[in-house]
Short mmCIF file of C-alpha atoms in Angstrom, two decimals:
data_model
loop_
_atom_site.label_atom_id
_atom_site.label_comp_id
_atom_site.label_asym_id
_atom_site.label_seq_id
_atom_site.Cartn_x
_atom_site.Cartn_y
_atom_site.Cartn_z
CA UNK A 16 10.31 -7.03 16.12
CA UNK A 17 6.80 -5.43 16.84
CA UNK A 18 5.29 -4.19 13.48
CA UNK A 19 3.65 -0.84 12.53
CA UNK A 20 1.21 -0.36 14.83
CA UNK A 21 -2.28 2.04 14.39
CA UNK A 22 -4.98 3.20 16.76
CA UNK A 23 -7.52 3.08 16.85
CA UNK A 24 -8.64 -0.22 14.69
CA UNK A 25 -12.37 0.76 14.10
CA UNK A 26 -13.78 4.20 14.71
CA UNK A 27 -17.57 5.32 14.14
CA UNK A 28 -18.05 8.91 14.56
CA UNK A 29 -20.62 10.94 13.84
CA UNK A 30 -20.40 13.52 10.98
CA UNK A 31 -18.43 17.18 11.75
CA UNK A 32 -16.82 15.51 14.77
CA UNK A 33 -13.03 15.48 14.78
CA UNK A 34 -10.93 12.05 14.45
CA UNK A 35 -7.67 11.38 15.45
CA UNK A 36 -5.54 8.50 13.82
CA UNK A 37 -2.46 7.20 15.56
CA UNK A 38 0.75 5.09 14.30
CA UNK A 39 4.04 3.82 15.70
CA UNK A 40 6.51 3.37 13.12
CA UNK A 41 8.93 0.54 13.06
CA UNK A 42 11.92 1.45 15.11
CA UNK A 43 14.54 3.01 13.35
CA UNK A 44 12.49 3.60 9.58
CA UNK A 45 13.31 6.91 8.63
CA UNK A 46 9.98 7.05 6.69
CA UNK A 47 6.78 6.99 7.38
CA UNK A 48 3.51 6.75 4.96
CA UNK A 49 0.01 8.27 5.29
CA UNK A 50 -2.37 5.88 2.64
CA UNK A 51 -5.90 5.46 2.40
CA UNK A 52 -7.79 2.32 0.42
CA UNK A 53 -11.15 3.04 -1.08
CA UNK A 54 -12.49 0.92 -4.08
CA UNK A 55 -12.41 3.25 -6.51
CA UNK A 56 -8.72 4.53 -5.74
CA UNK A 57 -7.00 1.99 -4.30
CA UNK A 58 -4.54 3.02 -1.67
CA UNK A 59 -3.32 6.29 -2.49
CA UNK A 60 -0.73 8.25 -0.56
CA UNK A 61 -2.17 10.96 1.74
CA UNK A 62 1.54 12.07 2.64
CA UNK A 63 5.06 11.06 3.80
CA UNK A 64 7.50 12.01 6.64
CA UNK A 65 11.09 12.22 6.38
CA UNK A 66 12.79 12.21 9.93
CA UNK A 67 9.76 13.19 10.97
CA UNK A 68 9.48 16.39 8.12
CA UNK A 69 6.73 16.24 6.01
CA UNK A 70 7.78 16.03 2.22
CA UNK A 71 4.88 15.30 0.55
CA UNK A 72 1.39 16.50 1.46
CA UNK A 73 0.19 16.48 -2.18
CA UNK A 74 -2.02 13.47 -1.50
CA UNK A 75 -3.69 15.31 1.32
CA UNK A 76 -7.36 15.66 0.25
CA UNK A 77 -8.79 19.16 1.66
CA UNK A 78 -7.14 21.29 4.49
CA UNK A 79 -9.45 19.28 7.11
CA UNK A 80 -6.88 16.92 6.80
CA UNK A 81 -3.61 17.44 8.80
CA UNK A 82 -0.74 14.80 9.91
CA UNK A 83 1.88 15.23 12.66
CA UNK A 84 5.00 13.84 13.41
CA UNK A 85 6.73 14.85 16.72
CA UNK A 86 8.83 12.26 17.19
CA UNK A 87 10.44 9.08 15.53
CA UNK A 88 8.09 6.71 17.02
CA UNK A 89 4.96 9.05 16.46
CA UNK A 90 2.54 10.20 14.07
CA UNK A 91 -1.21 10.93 13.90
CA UNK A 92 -3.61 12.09 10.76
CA UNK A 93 -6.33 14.22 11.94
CA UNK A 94 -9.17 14.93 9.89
CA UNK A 95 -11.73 18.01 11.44
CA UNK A 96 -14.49 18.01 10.62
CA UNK A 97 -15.10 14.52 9.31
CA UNK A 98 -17.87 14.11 6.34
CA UNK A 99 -19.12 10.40 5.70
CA UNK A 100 -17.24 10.30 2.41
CA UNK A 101 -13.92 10.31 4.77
CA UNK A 102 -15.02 6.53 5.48
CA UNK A 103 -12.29 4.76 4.60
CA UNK A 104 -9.14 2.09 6.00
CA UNK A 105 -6.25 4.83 6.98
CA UNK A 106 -2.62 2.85 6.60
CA UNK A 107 0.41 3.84 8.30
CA UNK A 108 3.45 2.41 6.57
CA UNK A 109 7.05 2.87 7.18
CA UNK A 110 10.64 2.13 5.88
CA UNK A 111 14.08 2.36 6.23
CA UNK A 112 16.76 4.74 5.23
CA UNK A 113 19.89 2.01 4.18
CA UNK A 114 19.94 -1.70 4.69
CA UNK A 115 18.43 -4.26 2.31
CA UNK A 116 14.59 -3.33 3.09
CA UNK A 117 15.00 0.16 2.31
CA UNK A 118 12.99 -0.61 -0.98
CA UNK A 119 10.03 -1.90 0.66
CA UNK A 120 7.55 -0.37 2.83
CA UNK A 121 5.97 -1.93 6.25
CA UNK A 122 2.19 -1.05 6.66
CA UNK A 123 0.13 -1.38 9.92
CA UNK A 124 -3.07 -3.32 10.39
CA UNK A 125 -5.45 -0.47 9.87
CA UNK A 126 -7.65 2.47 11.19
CA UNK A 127 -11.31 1.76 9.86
CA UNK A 128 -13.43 4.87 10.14
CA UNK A 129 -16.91 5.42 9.44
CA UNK A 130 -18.27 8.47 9.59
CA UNK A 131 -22.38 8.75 9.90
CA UNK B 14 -4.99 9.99 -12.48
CA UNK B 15 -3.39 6.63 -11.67
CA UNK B 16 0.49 6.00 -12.59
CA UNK B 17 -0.42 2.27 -11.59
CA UNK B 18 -3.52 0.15 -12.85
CA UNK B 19 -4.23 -3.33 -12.52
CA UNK B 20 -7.29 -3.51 -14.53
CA UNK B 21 -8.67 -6.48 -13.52
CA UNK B 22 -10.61 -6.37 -10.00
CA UNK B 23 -11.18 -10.29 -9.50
CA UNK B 24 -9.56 -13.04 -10.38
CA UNK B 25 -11.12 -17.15 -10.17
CA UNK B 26 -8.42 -20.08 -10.55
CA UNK B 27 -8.73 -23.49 -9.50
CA UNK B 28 -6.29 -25.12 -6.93
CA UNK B 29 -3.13 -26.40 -8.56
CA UNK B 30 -3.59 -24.00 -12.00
CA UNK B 31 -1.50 -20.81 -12.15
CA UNK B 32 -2.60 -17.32 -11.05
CA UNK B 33 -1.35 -14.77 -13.33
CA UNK B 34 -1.81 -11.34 -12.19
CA UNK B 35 -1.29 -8.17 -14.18
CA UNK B 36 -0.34 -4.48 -13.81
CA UNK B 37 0.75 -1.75 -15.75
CA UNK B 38 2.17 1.47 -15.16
CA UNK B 39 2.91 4.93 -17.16
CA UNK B 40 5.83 6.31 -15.32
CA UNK B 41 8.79 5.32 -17.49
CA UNK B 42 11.15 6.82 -13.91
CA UNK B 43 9.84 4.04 -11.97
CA UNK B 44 13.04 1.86 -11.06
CA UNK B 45 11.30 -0.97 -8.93
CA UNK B 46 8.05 -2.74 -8.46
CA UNK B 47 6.62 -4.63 -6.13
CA UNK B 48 3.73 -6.90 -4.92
CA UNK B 49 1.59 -7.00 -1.80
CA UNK B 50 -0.67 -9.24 -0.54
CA UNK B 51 -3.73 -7.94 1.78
CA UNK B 52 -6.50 -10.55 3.54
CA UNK B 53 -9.64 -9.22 4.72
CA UNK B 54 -9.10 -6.76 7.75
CA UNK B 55 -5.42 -7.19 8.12
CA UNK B 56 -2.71 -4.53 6.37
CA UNK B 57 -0.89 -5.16 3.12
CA UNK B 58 2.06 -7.46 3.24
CA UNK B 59 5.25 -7.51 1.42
CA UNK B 60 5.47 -10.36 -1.07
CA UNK B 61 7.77 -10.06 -3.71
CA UNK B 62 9.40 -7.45 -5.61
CA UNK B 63 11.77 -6.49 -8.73
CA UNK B 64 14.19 -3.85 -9.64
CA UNK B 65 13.90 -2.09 -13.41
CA UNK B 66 17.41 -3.58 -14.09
CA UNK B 67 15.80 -7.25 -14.01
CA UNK B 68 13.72 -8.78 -15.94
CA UNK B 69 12.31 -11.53 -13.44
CA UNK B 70 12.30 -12.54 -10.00
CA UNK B 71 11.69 -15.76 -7.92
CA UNK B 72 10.88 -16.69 -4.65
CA UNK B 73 9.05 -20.72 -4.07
CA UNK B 74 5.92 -20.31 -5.77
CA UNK B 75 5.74 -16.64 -6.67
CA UNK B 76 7.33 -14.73 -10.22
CA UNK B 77 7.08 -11.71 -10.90
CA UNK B 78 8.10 -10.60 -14.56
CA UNK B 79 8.77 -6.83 -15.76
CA UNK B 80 8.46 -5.82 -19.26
CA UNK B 81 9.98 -2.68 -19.17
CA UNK B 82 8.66 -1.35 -23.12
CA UNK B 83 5.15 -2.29 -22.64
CA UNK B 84 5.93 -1.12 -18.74
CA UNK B 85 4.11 -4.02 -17.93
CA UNK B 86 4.45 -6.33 -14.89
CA UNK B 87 2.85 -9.64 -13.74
CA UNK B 88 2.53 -11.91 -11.17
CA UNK B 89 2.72 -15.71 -11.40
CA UNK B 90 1.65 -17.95 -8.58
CA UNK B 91 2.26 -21.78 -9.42
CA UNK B 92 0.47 -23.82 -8.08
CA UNK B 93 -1.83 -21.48 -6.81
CA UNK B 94 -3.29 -23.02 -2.90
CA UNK B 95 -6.35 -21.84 -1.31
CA UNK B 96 -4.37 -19.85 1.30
CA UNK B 97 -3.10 -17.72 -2.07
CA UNK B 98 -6.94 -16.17 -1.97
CA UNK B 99 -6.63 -12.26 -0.91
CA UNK B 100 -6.09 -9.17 -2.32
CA UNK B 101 -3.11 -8.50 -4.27
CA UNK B 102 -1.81 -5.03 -4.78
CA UNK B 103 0.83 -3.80 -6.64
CA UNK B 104 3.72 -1.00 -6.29
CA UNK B 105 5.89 1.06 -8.15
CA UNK B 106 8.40 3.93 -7.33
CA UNK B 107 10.91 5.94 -7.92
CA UNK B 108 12.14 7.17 -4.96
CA UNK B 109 10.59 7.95 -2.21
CA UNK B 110 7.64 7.10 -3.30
CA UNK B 111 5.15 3.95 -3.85
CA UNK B 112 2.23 4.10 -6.35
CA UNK B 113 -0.17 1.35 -5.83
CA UNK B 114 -2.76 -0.57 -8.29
CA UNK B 115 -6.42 -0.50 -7.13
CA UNK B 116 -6.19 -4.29 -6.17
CA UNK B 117 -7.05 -7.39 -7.87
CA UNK B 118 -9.24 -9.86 -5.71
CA UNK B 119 -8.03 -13.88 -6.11
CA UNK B 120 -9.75 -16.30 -4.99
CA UNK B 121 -8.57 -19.48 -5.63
CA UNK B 122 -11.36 -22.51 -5.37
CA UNK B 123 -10.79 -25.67 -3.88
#
Protein backbone atom coordinates (compact mmCIF):
# COMPACT_ATOMS: atom_id res chain seq x y z
CA UNK A 1 0.00 0.00 0.00
CA UNK A 2 1.50 3.45 -1.15
CA UNK A 3 2.25 5.58 2.01
CA UNK A 4 1.42 9.24 2.83
CA UNK A 5 2.64 11.05 0.24
CA UNK A 6 3.74 15.16 0.28
CA UNK A 7 4.70 17.63 -2.41
CA UNK A 8 6.68 19.19 -2.85
CA UNK A 9 9.93 17.55 -0.99
CA UNK A 10 12.16 20.75 -0.89
CA UNK A 11 10.91 24.23 -1.56
CA UNK A 12 13.09 27.58 -1.48
CA UNK A 13 11.05 30.59 -1.85
CA UNK A 14 11.75 33.84 -1.42
CA UNK A 15 10.27 35.84 1.53
CA UNK A 16 6.31 37.28 1.17
CA UNK A 17 5.81 34.78 -1.65
CA UNK A 18 3.00 32.30 -1.14
CA UNK A 19 3.69 28.36 -0.64
CA UNK A 20 1.56 25.67 -1.20
CA UNK A 21 2.05 22.21 0.61
CA UNK A 22 0.37 19.11 -0.73
CA UNK A 23 -0.50 15.52 0.90
CA UNK A 24 -2.31 12.33 -0.08
CA UNK A 25 -3.54 10.55 2.80
CA UNK A 26 -3.50 6.84 3.10
CA UNK A 27 -6.59 5.45 1.51
CA UNK A 28 -9.34 5.05 3.67
CA UNK A 29 -7.71 7.07 7.15
CA UNK A 30 -10.35 9.11 8.31
CA UNK A 31 -7.70 11.50 9.78
CA UNK A 32 -5.36 13.49 8.65
CA UNK A 33 -2.45 15.58 10.58
CA UNK A 34 -0.86 18.98 9.81
CA UNK A 35 2.82 18.88 12.03
CA UNK A 36 5.77 20.87 11.76
CA UNK A 37 9.47 19.84 13.35
CA UNK A 38 11.72 22.66 14.38
CA UNK A 39 14.48 22.12 17.09
CA UNK A 40 13.22 23.99 19.59
CA UNK A 41 9.53 22.51 19.38
CA UNK A 42 9.70 19.38 18.11
CA UNK A 43 6.86 18.40 15.88
CA UNK A 44 3.92 20.14 16.98
CA UNK A 45 0.46 19.82 15.50
CA UNK A 46 -0.52 22.66 13.13
CA UNK A 47 -4.13 21.04 12.78
CA UNK A 48 -6.26 17.92 12.09
CA UNK A 49 -9.07 16.88 9.66
CA UNK A 50 -11.86 14.73 10.42
CA UNK A 51 -13.58 13.38 7.14
CA UNK A 52 -12.08 16.03 5.73
CA UNK A 53 -13.59 18.82 8.62
CA UNK A 54 -11.16 20.62 10.32
CA UNK A 55 -11.33 20.03 14.21
CA UNK A 56 -8.47 21.46 15.43
CA UNK A 57 -6.75 24.57 14.09
CA UNK A 58 -5.37 25.57 17.52
CA UNK A 59 -1.85 24.68 16.43
CA UNK A 60 -2.16 26.98 13.48
CA UNK A 61 0.50 29.70 14.04
CA UNK A 62 -0.89 33.19 12.57
CA UNK A 63 -3.88 33.55 10.08
CA UNK A 64 -1.17 33.35 7.09
CA UNK A 65 -1.52 29.92 7.67
CA UNK A 66 -4.57 28.06 6.17
CA UNK A 67 -5.14 24.12 5.37
CA UNK A 68 -7.73 22.58 3.03
CA UNK A 69 -9.25 19.45 2.67
CA UNK A 70 -11.63 18.88 -0.33
CA UNK A 71 -11.58 15.53 -0.59
CA UNK A 72 -10.50 12.17 1.16
CA UNK A 73 -7.39 11.81 -0.72
CA UNK A 74 -6.50 15.65 -0.52
CA UNK A 75 -5.13 18.24 1.55
CA UNK A 76 -2.78 21.24 1.22
CA UNK A 77 -1.33 23.88 4.04
CA UNK A 78 -0.84 27.18 2.57
CA UNK A 79 1.09 29.69 4.22
CA UNK A 80 0.80 33.59 2.44
CA UNK A 81 2.97 35.44 2.87
CA UNK A 82 5.86 33.26 3.95
CA UNK A 83 8.59 34.95 6.49
CA UNK A 84 12.01 32.98 6.83
CA UNK A 85 11.10 31.90 10.34
CA UNK A 86 8.30 29.60 8.47
CA UNK A 87 11.50 27.40 7.47
CA UNK A 88 10.72 24.35 8.67
CA UNK A 89 9.92 20.18 7.63
CA UNK A 90 5.85 20.33 7.15
CA UNK A 91 4.47 16.49 7.97
CA UNK A 92 1.34 15.17 6.74
CA UNK A 93 0.22 12.22 8.83
CA UNK A 94 -2.86 10.20 8.73
CA UNK A 95 -4.89 7.39 10.50
CA UNK A 96 -7.66 5.31 10.63
CA UNK A 97 -11.09 5.44 12.08
CA UNK A 98 -11.52 1.41 13.46
CA UNK A 99 -9.20 -1.46 12.84
CA UNK A 100 -6.11 -2.28 14.88
CA UNK A 101 -3.94 0.87 13.62
CA UNK A 102 -6.42 3.31 14.57
CA UNK A 103 -3.99 4.24 17.51
CA UNK A 104 -1.14 5.07 15.44
CA UNK A 105 -0.57 7.70 13.00
CA UNK A 106 1.19 7.32 9.34
CA UNK A 107 3.40 10.41 8.44
CA UNK A 108 4.74 11.29 4.91
CA UNK A 109 8.34 11.87 3.94
CA UNK A 110 8.33 15.60 4.22
CA UNK A 111 7.90 19.17 2.71
CA UNK A 112 11.27 21.09 3.49
CA UNK A 113 10.79 24.81 3.03
CA UNK A 114 13.13 27.53 3.26
CA UNK A 115 12.14 30.72 3.03
CA UNK A 116 14.99 33.57 2.16
CA UNK B 1 4.04 24.67 26.77
CA UNK B 2 4.93 21.03 26.07
CA UNK B 3 2.56 18.10 27.50
CA UNK B 4 5.53 15.79 26.26
CA UNK B 5 9.40 16.28 27.00
CA UNK B 6 12.15 14.08 26.45
CA UNK B 7 14.82 16.06 28.00
CA UNK B 8 17.65 14.63 26.71
CA UNK B 9 18.58 15.74 22.96
CA UNK B 10 21.50 13.11 22.24
CA UNK B 11 22.18 10.03 23.25
CA UNK B 12 25.99 7.91 22.68
CA UNK B 13 25.93 3.97 23.32
CA UNK B 14 28.24 1.51 22.12
CA UNK B 15 27.15 -1.47 19.86
CA UNK B 16 25.83 -4.39 21.87
CA UNK B 17 25.05 -2.04 25.30
CA UNK B 18 21.44 -0.97 25.85
CA UNK B 19 19.85 2.32 24.72
CA UNK B 20 17.54 3.59 27.24
CA UNK B 21 15.51 6.41 26.17
CA UNK B 22 13.31 8.60 28.33
CA UNK B 23 10.15 10.77 28.23
CA UNK B 24 7.81 12.26 30.39
CA UNK B 25 4.57 13.74 30.12
CA UNK B 26 2.02 16.01 32.32
CA UNK B 27 -1.29 15.05 30.96
CA UNK B 28 -2.59 12.51 33.47
CA UNK B 29 -5.79 11.90 30.32
CA UNK B 30 -3.25 10.50 28.11
CA UNK B 31 -4.34 6.72 27.59
CA UNK B 32 -1.47 5.56 25.13
CA UNK B 33 2.05 6.30 24.16
CA UNK B 34 4.06 5.65 21.58
CA UNK B 35 7.55 5.72 19.91
CA UNK B 36 8.81 6.83 16.51
CA UNK B 37 11.79 6.52 14.88
CA UNK B 38 12.94 9.33 12.20
CA UNK B 39 16.48 9.04 9.98
CA UNK B 40 17.82 12.01 8.43
CA UNK B 41 15.43 13.33 5.59
CA UNK B 42 12.91 10.60 5.72
CA UNK B 43 9.36 10.97 7.92
CA UNK B 44 8.83 9.52 11.37
CA UNK B 45 8.11 5.86 11.58
CA UNK B 46 5.98 3.86 13.82
CA UNK B 47 8.00 1.72 16.22
CA UNK B 48 6.42 0.62 19.16
CA UNK B 49 3.74 1.67 21.36
CA UNK B 50 1.74 1.06 24.81
CA UNK B 51 -1.67 1.55 26.14
CA UNK B 52 -2.11 3.32 29.89
CA UNK B 53 -3.68 -0.04 31.00
CA UNK B 54 -0.10 -1.79 30.57
CA UNK B 55 2.70 -1.47 32.14
CA UNK B 56 5.23 -2.81 29.37
CA UNK B 57 5.45 -3.79 25.93
CA UNK B 58 7.74 -5.97 23.67
CA UNK B 59 8.52 -6.36 20.29
CA UNK B 60 12.45 -8.27 19.32
CA UNK B 61 14.74 -5.82 20.58
CA UNK B 62 12.59 -2.86 21.58
CA UNK B 63 10.62 -2.21 25.38
CA UNK B 64 8.93 0.28 26.12
CA UNK B 65 7.92 0.70 29.92
CA UNK B 66 5.11 3.20 31.34
CA UNK B 67 5.13 4.39 34.80
CA UNK B 68 1.94 5.78 35.02
CA UNK B 69 2.57 7.90 38.80
CA UNK B 70 5.75 9.43 37.81
CA UNK B 71 3.90 9.57 34.09
CA UNK B 72 7.05 8.49 32.94
CA UNK B 73 7.91 6.32 29.90
CA UNK B 74 11.11 4.78 28.42
CA UNK B 75 12.50 3.10 25.75
CA UNK B 76 14.86 0.11 25.87
CA UNK B 77 16.75 -1.08 22.85
CA UNK B 78 18.90 -4.32 23.63
CA UNK B 79 21.39 -4.80 21.98
CA UNK B 80 21.43 -1.61 20.49
CA UNK B 81 23.02 -2.08 16.36
CA UNK B 82 24.34 0.70 14.41
CA UNK B 83 21.23 0.75 12.17
CA UNK B 84 19.33 1.76 15.75
CA UNK B 85 21.18 5.42 15.18
CA UNK B 86 18.27 8.11 14.31
CA UNK B 87 16.04 10.20 15.89
CA UNK B 88 13.62 8.90 18.26
CA UNK B 89 10.45 10.72 19.07
CA UNK B 90 7.92 10.07 21.32
CA UNK B 91 3.89 10.30 21.47
CA UNK B 92 1.15 10.56 23.68
CA UNK B 93 -2.70 11.06 23.32
CA UNK B 94 -5.81 10.99 24.33
CA UNK B 95 -7.90 10.94 21.61
CA UNK B 96 -7.60 12.36 18.70
CA UNK B 97 -4.70 13.70 19.34
CA UNK B 98 -0.71 12.96 19.43
CA UNK B 99 1.69 15.13 21.50
CA UNK B 100 5.21 14.56 20.55
CA UNK B 101 8.71 14.94 22.56
CA UNK B 102 11.26 17.30 20.90
CA UNK B 103 13.43 14.21 19.86
CA UNK B 104 16.31 12.52 21.31
CA UNK B 105 19.27 11.93 18.78
CA UNK B 106 21.04 8.13 19.20
CA UNK B 107 23.75 7.34 17.77
CA UNK B 108 25.02 4.20 18.46
CA UNK B 109 29.05 3.70 17.70
CA UNK B 110 30.49 0.83 16.19
Amino acid sequence: DAGVIQSPRHEVTEMGQEVTLRCKPISGHDYLFWYRQTMMRGLELLIYFNNNVPIDDSGMPEDRFSAKMPNASFSTLKIQPSEPRDSAVYFCASRPKTGKSRNTIYFGEGSWLTVV
Amino acid sequence: DQQVKQNSPSLSVQEGRISILNCDYTNSMFDYFLWYKKYPAEGPTFLISISSIKDKNEDGRFTVFLNKSAKHLSLHIVPSQPGDSAVYFCAASSGNQFYFGTGTSLTVIP
